[in-house]
């Protein structure tokens, strides 16, 4: 769990999440970001940093448990976003 990490690692995770949040807002033009460290099904720690806009399918409710319709991210778009994160923001795609 995020809160069980040693302080220095917890701060590092939060700093990375903040960088991703800035990327989502500034580069992908989302007006709001939701953040959570939820994951009761899988054992590994993972965090969710989700861009939100007033016209998204479940606005203003949280996406968790409220998303009824989904859009597909095509492989090319995923590669494009990953490349932007790695090249422009120095984030490690292997994390």
Short mmCIF file of N, CA, C and O in Angstrom, two decimals:
data_model
loop_
_atom_site.label_atom_id
_atom_site.label_comp_id
_atom_site.label_asym_id
_atom_site.label_seq_id
_atom_site.Cartn_x
_atom_site.Cartn_y
_atom_site.Cartn_z
N UNK A 1 0.83 -1.19 0.00
CA UNK A 1 0.00 0.00 0.00
C UNK A 1 0.88 1.25 0.00
O UNK A 1 1.95 1.28 0.62
N UNK A 2 0.40 2.27 -0.65
CA UNK A 2 1.14 3.52 -0.77
C UNK A 2 1.56 4.07 0.59
O UNK A 2 2.70 4.49 0.78
N UNK A 3 0.66 4.05 1.54
CA UNK A 3 0.97 4.63 2.85
C UNK A 3 1.91 3.77 3.68
O UNK A 3 2.44 4.24 4.69
N UNK A 4 2.17 2.55 3.25
CA UNK A 4 3.10 1.67 3.95
C UNK A 4 4.53 1.80 3.44
O UNK A 4 5.45 1.23 4.03
N UNK A 5 4.73 2.53 2.36
CA UNK A 5 6.08 2.70 1.81
C UNK A 5 6.95 3.52 2.75
O UNK A 5 6.44 4.38 3.49
N UNK A 6 8.27 3.28 2.72
CA UNK A 6 9.16 4.17 3.46
C UNK A 6 8.96 5.60 2.97
O UNK A 6 8.63 5.83 1.79
N UNK A 7 9.17 6.57 3.84
CA UNK A 7 8.86 7.97 3.54
C UNK A 7 9.51 8.45 2.24
O UNK A 7 8.86 9.11 1.43
N UNK A 8 10.79 8.14 2.02
CA UNK A 8 11.47 8.64 0.83
C UNK A 8 10.88 8.06 -0.45
O UNK A 8 10.71 8.76 -1.45
N UNK A 9 10.51 6.79 -0.43
CA UNK A 9 9.89 6.16 -1.61
C UNK A 9 8.48 6.70 -1.82
O UNK A 9 8.06 6.94 -2.96
N UNK A 10 7.75 6.89 -0.73
CA UNK A 10 6.39 7.45 -0.83
C UNK A 10 6.43 8.84 -1.45
O UNK A 10 5.63 9.16 -2.34
N UNK A 11 7.38 9.66 -1.04
CA UNK A 11 7.53 11.01 -1.61
C UNK A 11 7.87 10.91 -3.09
O UNK A 11 7.34 11.66 -3.92
N UNK A 12 8.73 9.97 -3.45
CA UNK A 12 9.10 9.78 -4.86
C UNK A 12 7.89 9.40 -5.71
O UNK A 12 7.68 9.94 -6.81
N UNK A 13 7.06 8.49 -5.22
CA UNK A 13 5.85 8.09 -5.94
C UNK A 13 4.91 9.28 -6.11
O UNK A 13 4.37 9.52 -7.19
N UNK A 14 4.74 10.05 -5.06
CA UNK A 14 3.85 11.21 -5.13
C UNK A 14 4.40 12.27 -6.10
O UNK A 14 3.63 12.88 -6.84
N UNK A 15 5.71 12.46 -6.10
CA UNK A 15 6.31 13.42 -7.04
C UNK A 15 6.11 12.98 -8.49
O UNK A 15 5.82 13.80 -9.36
N UNK A 16 6.27 11.68 -8.75
CA UNK A 16 6.04 11.17 -10.10
C UNK A 16 4.57 11.34 -10.50
O UNK A 16 4.26 11.74 -11.62
N UNK A 17 3.66 11.07 -9.57
CA UNK A 17 2.23 11.24 -9.85
C UNK A 17 1.92 12.71 -10.14
O UNK A 17 1.12 13.02 -11.03
N UNK A 18 2.56 13.61 -9.41
CA UNK A 18 2.35 15.05 -9.65
C UNK A 18 2.87 15.44 -11.03
O UNK A 18 2.23 16.25 -11.73
N UNK A 19 3.99 14.86 -11.46
CA UNK A 19 4.51 15.14 -12.80
C UNK A 19 3.56 14.63 -13.88
O UNK A 19 3.31 15.31 -14.88
N UNK A 20 3.01 13.45 -13.67
CA UNK A 20 2.04 12.91 -14.63
C UNK A 20 0.79 13.78 -14.64
O UNK A 20 0.24 14.07 -15.71
N UNK A 21 0.35 14.24 -13.49
CA UNK A 21 -0.80 15.13 -13.42
C UNK A 21 -0.57 16.41 -14.21
O UNK A 21 -1.44 16.85 -14.97
N UNK A 22 0.59 17.00 -14.06
CA UNK A 22 0.92 18.22 -14.82
C UNK A 22 0.91 17.93 -16.31
O UNK A 22 0.43 18.73 -17.11
N UNK A 23 1.44 16.79 -16.72
CA UNK A 23 1.44 16.38 -18.12
C UNK A 23 0.01 16.26 -18.64
O UNK A 23 -0.32 16.76 -19.72
N UNK A 24 -0.84 15.59 -17.88
CA UNK A 24 -2.23 15.40 -18.29
C UNK A 24 -2.93 16.75 -18.47
O UNK A 24 -3.65 16.96 -19.44
N UNK A 25 -2.69 17.67 -17.54
CA UNK A 25 -3.33 18.98 -17.62
C UNK A 25 -2.72 19.85 -18.73
O UNK A 25 -3.46 20.44 -19.52
N UNK A 26 -1.41 19.93 -18.77
CA UNK A 26 -0.75 20.85 -19.70
C UNK A 26 -0.63 20.33 -21.12
O UNK A 26 -0.84 21.07 -22.07
N UNK A 27 -0.29 19.06 -21.28
CA UNK A 27 -0.04 18.52 -22.61
C UNK A 27 -1.27 17.87 -23.24
O UNK A 27 -1.41 17.89 -24.46
N UNK A 28 -2.12 17.29 -22.41
CA UNK A 28 -3.31 16.63 -22.94
C UNK A 28 -4.57 17.47 -22.75
O UNK A 28 -5.65 17.06 -23.15
N UNK A 29 -4.42 18.62 -22.10
CA UNK A 29 -5.50 19.60 -21.96
C UNK A 29 -6.72 19.13 -21.18
O UNK A 29 -7.85 19.42 -21.54
N UNK A 30 -6.47 18.40 -20.10
CA UNK A 30 -7.55 18.06 -19.19
C UNK A 30 -7.63 19.12 -18.11
O UNK A 30 -6.61 19.62 -17.64
N UNK A 31 -8.83 19.46 -17.69
CA UNK A 31 -9.00 20.53 -16.71
C UNK A 31 -8.87 20.04 -15.26
O UNK A 31 -8.63 20.83 -14.35
N UNK A 32 -9.00 18.75 -15.04
CA UNK A 32 -9.00 18.19 -13.69
C UNK A 32 -8.32 16.83 -13.72
O UNK A 32 -8.35 16.13 -14.73
N UNK A 33 -7.70 16.46 -12.61
CA UNK A 33 -7.09 15.14 -12.49
C UNK A 33 -7.58 14.48 -11.21
O UNK A 33 -7.63 15.12 -10.16
N UNK A 34 -7.97 13.22 -11.31
CA UNK A 34 -8.28 12.41 -10.14
C UNK A 34 -7.10 11.48 -9.87
O UNK A 34 -6.50 10.94 -10.81
N UNK A 35 -6.77 11.30 -8.61
CA UNK A 35 -5.65 10.47 -8.20
C UNK A 35 -6.12 9.48 -7.15
O UNK A 35 -6.88 9.84 -6.25
N UNK A 36 -5.68 8.23 -7.27
CA UNK A 36 -6.02 7.23 -6.25
C UNK A 36 -4.97 6.13 -6.27
O UNK A 36 -4.38 5.83 -7.29
N UNK A 37 -4.77 5.55 -5.13
CA UNK A 37 -3.93 4.37 -4.98
C UNK A 37 -4.84 3.23 -4.54
O UNK A 37 -4.76 2.75 -3.42
N UNK A 38 -5.76 2.88 -5.43
CA UNK A 38 -6.69 1.80 -5.13
C UNK A 38 -6.29 0.57 -5.93
O UNK A 38 -5.68 0.68 -6.98
N UNK A 39 -6.61 -0.54 -5.46
CA UNK A 39 -6.30 -1.77 -6.16
C UNK A 39 -6.46 -2.95 -5.23
O UNK A 39 -5.49 -3.44 -4.68
N UNK A 40 -7.66 -3.36 -5.04
CA UNK A 40 -7.93 -4.47 -4.14
C UNK A 40 -7.83 -5.83 -4.83
O UNK A 40 -7.75 -6.85 -4.15
N UNK A 41 -7.82 -5.85 -6.14
CA UNK A 41 -7.81 -7.11 -6.88
C UNK A 41 -6.40 -7.60 -7.13
O UNK A 41 -6.10 -8.78 -6.97
N UNK A 42 -5.52 -6.71 -7.54
CA UNK A 42 -4.14 -7.10 -7.85
C UNK A 42 -3.24 -6.79 -6.65
O UNK A 42 -3.45 -5.82 -5.95
N UNK A 43 -2.23 -7.62 -6.42
CA UNK A 43 -1.41 -7.45 -5.22
C UNK A 43 -0.37 -6.32 -5.31
O UNK A 43 0.05 -5.81 -4.27
N UNK A 44 0.04 -5.93 -6.50
CA UNK A 44 1.09 -4.92 -6.61
C UNK A 44 0.54 -3.51 -6.41
O UNK A 44 -0.59 -3.23 -6.78
N UNK A 45 1.37 -2.67 -5.82
CA UNK A 45 1.01 -1.27 -5.65
C UNK A 45 0.95 -0.61 -7.02
O UNK A 45 1.84 -0.80 -7.85
N UNK A 46 -0.10 0.12 -7.27
CA UNK A 46 -0.19 0.93 -8.48
C UNK A 46 -1.07 2.14 -8.16
O UNK A 46 -1.90 2.09 -7.26
N UNK A 47 -0.81 3.21 -8.88
CA UNK A 47 -1.60 4.43 -8.67
C UNK A 47 -2.32 4.78 -9.96
O UNK A 47 -1.89 4.41 -11.05
N UNK A 48 -3.42 5.47 -9.81
CA UNK A 48 -4.23 5.91 -10.94
C UNK A 48 -4.16 7.43 -10.98
O UNK A 48 -4.44 8.09 -9.99
N UNK A 49 -3.80 7.97 -12.13
CA UNK A 49 -3.79 9.41 -12.36
C UNK A 49 -4.65 9.61 -13.61
O UNK A 49 -4.23 9.28 -14.71
N UNK A 50 -5.87 10.11 -13.41
CA UNK A 50 -6.88 10.10 -14.47
C UNK A 50 -7.27 11.52 -14.84
O UNK A 50 -7.73 12.29 -13.99
N UNK A 51 -7.11 11.87 -16.12
CA UNK A 51 -7.55 13.17 -16.61
C UNK A 51 -9.06 13.22 -16.70
O UNK A 51 -9.70 12.25 -17.11
N UNK A 52 -9.62 14.35 -16.30
CA UNK A 52 -11.08 14.53 -16.31
C UNK A 52 -11.44 15.83 -17.02
O UNK A 52 -10.73 16.82 -16.93
N UNK A 53 -12.58 15.81 -17.68
CA UNK A 53 -13.16 16.99 -18.33
C UNK A 53 -14.66 17.00 -18.04
O UNK A 53 -15.26 15.93 -17.88
N UNK A 54 -15.26 18.18 -18.01
CA UNK A 54 -16.71 18.25 -17.73
C UNK A 54 -17.57 17.45 -18.72
O UNK A 54 -18.70 17.08 -18.39
N UNK A 55 -17.05 17.14 -19.90
CA UNK A 55 -17.85 16.39 -20.86
C UNK A 55 -17.54 14.89 -20.86
O UNK A 55 -18.00 14.16 -21.73
N UNK A 56 -16.76 14.40 -19.85
CA UNK A 56 -16.50 12.97 -19.84
C UNK A 56 -17.74 12.21 -19.36
O UNK A 56 -18.63 12.79 -18.76
N UNK A 57 -17.82 10.91 -19.66
CA UNK A 57 -19.06 10.15 -19.46
C UNK A 57 -19.60 10.10 -18.03
O UNK A 57 -20.79 9.87 -17.85
N UNK A 58 -18.79 10.29 -17.02
CA UNK A 58 -19.33 10.19 -15.66
C UNK A 58 -19.10 11.46 -14.84
O UNK A 58 -19.24 11.44 -13.62
N UNK A 59 -18.78 12.56 -15.49
CA UNK A 59 -18.60 13.85 -14.79
C UNK A 59 -19.88 14.23 -14.08
O UNK A 59 -20.95 14.04 -14.64
N UNK A 60 -19.88 14.74 -12.90
CA UNK A 60 -18.74 15.05 -12.04
C UNK A 60 -18.41 13.93 -11.05
O UNK A 60 -17.56 14.09 -10.19
N UNK A 61 -19.06 12.78 -11.18
CA UNK A 61 -18.80 11.67 -10.27
C UNK A 61 -17.40 11.11 -10.51
O UNK A 61 -16.83 11.29 -11.59
N UNK A 62 -16.82 10.42 -9.53
CA UNK A 62 -15.54 9.76 -9.75
C UNK A 62 -15.65 8.71 -10.84
O UNK A 62 -16.73 8.13 -11.04
N UNK A 63 -14.56 8.46 -11.54
CA UNK A 63 -14.59 7.44 -12.59
C UNK A 63 -14.72 6.04 -11.99
O UNK A 63 -15.30 5.16 -12.59
N UNK A 64 -14.20 5.85 -10.78
CA UNK A 64 -14.22 4.54 -10.16
C UNK A 64 -15.65 4.18 -9.76
O UNK A 64 -16.28 4.83 -8.95
N UNK A 65 -16.16 3.13 -10.40
CA UNK A 65 -17.49 2.66 -10.09
C UNK A 65 -18.61 3.39 -10.81
O UNK A 65 -19.77 3.05 -10.65
N UNK A 66 -18.27 4.37 -11.63
CA UNK A 66 -19.30 5.16 -12.30
C UNK A 66 -19.17 5.17 -13.82
O UNK A 66 -20.05 5.71 -14.49
N UNK A 67 -18.12 4.62 -14.35
CA UNK A 67 -17.89 4.69 -15.80
C UNK A 67 -18.69 3.60 -16.49
O UNK A 67 -18.39 2.42 -16.38
N UNK A 68 -19.73 4.00 -17.18
CA UNK A 68 -20.62 3.05 -17.85
C UNK A 68 -20.19 2.80 -19.30
O UNK A 68 -20.29 1.71 -19.80
N UNK A 69 -19.73 3.85 -19.96
CA UNK A 69 -19.28 3.69 -21.35
C UNK A 69 -17.78 3.91 -21.39
O UNK A 69 -17.21 4.62 -20.57
N UNK A 70 -17.12 3.25 -22.30
CA UNK A 70 -15.67 3.38 -22.40
C UNK A 70 -15.28 3.71 -23.82
O UNK A 70 -15.98 3.41 -24.77
N UNK A 71 -14.15 4.37 -23.92
CA UNK A 71 -13.55 4.64 -25.22
C UNK A 71 -12.30 3.80 -25.34
O UNK A 71 -11.68 3.42 -24.34
N UNK A 72 -11.93 3.50 -26.53
CA UNK A 72 -10.77 2.66 -26.76
C UNK A 72 -9.55 3.52 -27.06
O UNK A 72 -9.64 4.48 -27.83
N UNK A 73 -8.44 3.20 -26.43
CA UNK A 73 -7.17 3.82 -26.77
C UNK A 73 -6.47 2.88 -27.75
O UNK A 73 -6.18 1.73 -27.42
N UNK A 74 -6.20 3.36 -28.93
CA UNK A 74 -5.52 2.56 -29.93
C UNK A 74 -4.03 2.54 -29.64
O UNK A 74 -3.49 3.46 -29.02
N UNK A 75 -3.34 1.49 -30.07
CA UNK A 75 -1.92 1.30 -29.79
C UNK A 75 -1.09 2.51 -30.21
O UNK A 75 -0.17 2.91 -29.50
N UNK A 76 -1.41 3.10 -31.34
CA UNK A 76 -0.65 4.26 -31.82
C UNK A 76 -0.77 5.43 -30.85
O UNK A 76 0.22 6.13 -30.59
N UNK A 77 -1.94 5.66 -30.29
CA UNK A 77 -2.13 6.76 -29.34
C UNK A 77 -1.39 6.47 -28.03
O UNK A 77 -0.79 7.37 -27.44
N UNK A 78 -1.42 5.23 -27.60
CA UNK A 78 -0.69 4.86 -26.38
C UNK A 78 0.80 5.08 -26.59
O UNK A 78 1.49 5.64 -25.72
N UNK A 79 1.34 4.68 -27.75
CA UNK A 79 2.76 4.90 -28.04
C UNK A 79 3.08 6.39 -28.08
O UNK A 79 4.12 6.83 -27.59
N UNK A 80 2.20 7.19 -28.65
CA UNK A 80 2.41 8.63 -28.75
C UNK A 80 2.47 9.27 -27.36
O UNK A 80 3.37 10.07 -27.07
N UNK A 81 1.54 8.93 -26.50
CA UNK A 81 1.52 9.48 -25.14
C UNK A 81 2.76 9.00 -24.38
O UNK A 81 3.40 9.79 -23.68
N UNK A 82 3.11 7.74 -24.50
CA UNK A 82 4.29 7.21 -23.83
C UNK A 82 5.55 7.94 -24.29
O UNK A 82 6.40 8.32 -23.48
N UNK A 83 5.66 8.15 -25.59
CA UNK A 83 6.83 8.86 -26.14
C UNK A 83 6.90 10.28 -25.57
O UNK A 83 7.98 10.75 -25.21
N UNK A 84 5.77 10.96 -25.49
CA UNK A 84 5.75 12.31 -24.93
C UNK A 84 6.22 12.30 -23.48
O UNK A 84 7.01 13.14 -23.07
N UNK A 85 5.74 11.35 -22.71
CA UNK A 85 6.13 11.27 -21.30
C UNK A 85 7.62 11.01 -21.14
O UNK A 85 8.28 11.62 -20.31
N UNK A 86 8.16 10.13 -21.96
CA UNK A 86 9.57 9.77 -21.86
C UNK A 86 10.45 10.89 -22.39
O UNK A 86 11.39 11.33 -21.72
N UNK A 87 10.16 11.37 -23.58
CA UNK A 87 11.04 12.35 -24.22
C UNK A 87 10.93 13.75 -23.63
O UNK A 87 11.94 14.41 -23.42
N UNK A 88 9.74 14.21 -23.38
CA UNK A 88 9.56 15.59 -22.95
C UNK A 88 9.57 15.74 -21.43
O UNK A 88 9.85 16.81 -20.92
N UNK A 89 9.26 14.68 -20.73
CA UNK A 89 9.12 14.80 -19.28
C UNK A 89 10.04 13.87 -18.51
O UNK A 89 10.00 13.85 -17.29
N UNK A 90 10.83 13.07 -19.21
CA UNK A 90 11.83 12.24 -18.55
C UNK A 90 11.29 11.13 -17.69
O UNK A 90 11.99 10.61 -16.83
N UNK A 91 10.04 10.74 -17.90
CA UNK A 91 9.48 9.65 -17.10
C UNK A 91 9.87 8.31 -17.72
O UNK A 91 9.98 8.18 -18.94
N UNK A 92 10.05 7.34 -16.89
CA UNK A 92 10.50 6.01 -17.31
C UNK A 92 9.30 5.16 -17.73
O UNK A 92 8.42 4.88 -16.91
N UNK A 93 9.27 4.76 -18.99
CA UNK A 93 8.14 3.97 -19.50
C UNK A 93 8.08 2.58 -18.88
O UNK A 93 7.07 1.92 -18.95
N UNK A 94 9.14 2.14 -18.24
CA UNK A 94 9.18 0.82 -17.65
C UNK A 94 8.62 0.76 -16.24
O UNK A 94 8.58 -0.29 -15.63
N UNK A 95 8.20 1.90 -15.70
CA UNK A 95 7.68 1.89 -14.32
C UNK A 95 6.31 1.28 -14.24
O UNK A 95 5.53 1.37 -15.10
#
